[in-house]
Amino acid sequence: MCIGSNIARAIATANNPTRMVQISSRRPEKIYRSLYDSLPEASRKQLLPPKAADVTDPTTLARAFQGADVVVSLVGIMHGTPADFERIQWRGAEHVAIYAREAGAKLIHISAIGADVQSEVPYERTKALGEQAVLKACPDATIIRPSLVFGPEDDFFNRFAKLSRIMPFMPVFGGGTALFQPVYVGDIARAVEVLSRNDPDIMKEVSGKIIEAGGPDVVTYRQIMELVLRYSKRWRPIVSIPFGIGLLQASVLEKLPPNIFTLTQDQVRQLKKSNVVNATDSDIPFAKPVATLGHGSIKKQDDQGDQHTLVPSSSDMEAQSPAVDDVPEKPYSVFSTKEKWAIVVVSSFAGLFSPLTANSYFPAIPIIAAEFHKSTELINLTVTAYMIFQGLSPMVWGPLSDRWGRRLMFIACLLLLAISCVGVALTPTSDYWLLMVMRCVQSSGSASTVAIGAGVIADIATISERGSFFGLYSIGPMIGPAIGPVIGGGLTQSLGWRSIFWFLCISSATCAMIMALVFPETLRAIVGDGSIPPPRISRPIIPIIGRNRISSDKVEKPPRKPFINPLRLFFYPEVTLLLIFNGVVYAVFYGVTASISTLFKVVYPFLNETDIGLCFLAIGGGMLIGTVAHGKVLDREYRVVKAKLIKEGSLSVEDSRNDETFPIEYARFRTMPIWLGLFTICCIGYGWALEQRVNIAVPLVMQIIMGYMIICVMNTTQTLIIDMLPAQGSSITACNNFARCSLGAGMVSVINVIINSVGIGWTYVILGALCLAVSPIMFIVMRMGPKWRAARRARKAAAEKFIDEKSG
């Protein structure tokens, strides 16, 4: 793309046959021929023969400017030594101005945003010095400073499009947060054409002025790379490279012959600063740029009223132009689907440590009791203390994450867990009290990651997709009870019980490092839909997942909420009922898992400790299958209910988009009786299979089915309570965790007592009866939930109206 060619074309086709255009450069013939071939037949007559001119040879300028009324100066280079920049962009611009003045011509000088005499970058400094020299020689000259100029066959976009063809990723420096205001080359050309007219009013308005030119969109460097990839129809990860590494890379590349990879240190330094106009809109008069980079096409409305589409014409870039009527709704989150999955995977990894830290401890209890010279009952008290803090700590960390952000709280919890693991690993066997304290601190760090992760999903996912994300997210928290005993038993047997906590320390510290490097902030009170840059401390070091983008639209950022006691959520009747329902079912499940070791050792005495640990994989496998499959089921149920209600006329299309009025309780819970019923039947059958000492395959198969069904029950309930209060995702999950751990701790403390009193079979009949006892809650919530939510909205609206009336 040649800016000069576009300016010449704009003047030649401006329906003014008295104006003639002459191309002057060191080698003007090629430019002249290309321009001549592209012009209509009638406009070709306005092209004068080209004249060679060199800004470093003033004598050639005098010949080239002879008889000119207007001189448009596009003096500039992109690469060279500091001396080259001074010779061309400073002294060359000065020569053009001097000889334009001597020719009696009006001068329009094209400079660049960022021109600064104090800049350490030669390009920017010499651009500013050139401007000073131009205005000194021609005080009535007009200077235009454009931002990044784009258009068909432009060098910038097409260069990166070609890079995307041969590189496995697209690099950006420093997160790609530098701002640009790209301006279409045709708009610059039209502006110059208007300024070149012999119009006294125009000349009076622009004489001796510096005009900054930018398009309607302000975008980050990272967004430009995303646009290049979209045009190119290629997917490449966008990788942030620290500026220090970029400067080191450029110090090598700038010494090589010019090629597609050419990069200079000055270009890297320029990306540290934004490149936008000072005013809100472009300062160009009479022809404000309206070309935009959005929606995969570049559209422009000229002053003749002819709308047309201008698309990159390189073979490496293919534009996609959606129909006007097919513009999608504004997304709930700017994160792409792949980025959302990546965020959920990292959150799930963090959520793994809550059950892993708890369950990997169980196989080591007998050895720890022997080394500490304490009874097994006293060591079991550390388990009880762990579960108490497992229920209490999310009540603090969850609301903090709703207030200060997910990312910082995630990292803080994981670091607290890592430090406490070191404490447990180094605890002397003479200090039982210290073991108890360190286990409580461990629980405080590990347990809250589950609540924070649930809040993350509420931040980035809509109701229609939340089920799938919760399914994937639950893999971490739900598989921990299965693999924890296996890991703990193996480490204890081979390296000793302290190795468990060194393993947990290394794992949690690794997760914290991953969070610090790539995990973005998602809290909507801080980043809105993800397009508002968070405070620097909340930004990932290497924003591969995080976008750090500026939205071109006005993004609503919810007000940051004060710290709210999550126990207040128990005053919501539907929340209380769901927490009781989920807590009881979870307690039954925990009773099943807590008794596996004891029962299998008695019923199947041929199993050794390692074999018993492997038996946990059956129920864990069922849970893993459930997490993968049931999320899709939840999303499908939501779509089916939505389509059904719209078809029946009981729900309008507008209401279906409103999460507050949609009957989400019915959409989530209409299949719950199936999952709970199957879990209850399998629970009772599992107990009697152990009672009758049948083949070990039978209870293991029952475990797989129970593992699948418990995921269906718990994920559905967890998703529903998040749907009800998405702005308090971590707080409500903390309440859920508190209810589950409290009831689970109670179940663990009595399950062996019940088994010893009534036997295995009847114990599991009692557990099944507990599930049936809470089953009416499903139907109460489906029937009354929407009414309770509507009443709460009405009370809130009345309170806000009362406050407005008082304040007014």
Short mmCIF file of C-alpha atoms in Angstrom, two decimals, residues 365-366 368-370 373-385 436:
data_model
loop_
_atom_site.label_atom_id
_atom_site.label_comp_id
_atom_site.label_asym_id
_atom_site.label_seq_id
_atom_site.Cartn_x
_atom_site.Cartn_y
_atom_site.Cartn_z
CA ILE A 365 -2.91 -42.22 59.79
CA PRO A 366 -1.71 -45.50 61.38
CA ILE A 368 1.56 -41.07 61.97
CA ALA A 369 -0.13 -42.36 65.12
CA ALA A 370 2.78 -44.71 65.76
CA HIS A 373 2.96 -42.05 70.00
CA LYS A 374 -0.72 -41.11 69.94
CA SER A 375 -3.84 -43.18 69.58
CA THR A 376 -5.61 -43.44 66.24
CA GLU A 377 -8.55 -41.57 67.77
CA LEU A 378 -6.34 -38.56 68.55
CA ILE A 379 -4.88 -38.55 65.04
CA ASN A 380 -8.43 -38.76 63.70
CA LEU A 381 -9.10 -35.50 65.52
CA THR A 382 -6.78 -33.82 63.02
CA VAL A 383 -9.15 -35.07 60.31
CA THR A 384 -12.12 -33.64 62.16
CA ALA A 385 -10.33 -30.30 62.61
CA MET A 436 -3.16 -30.11 64.57
#
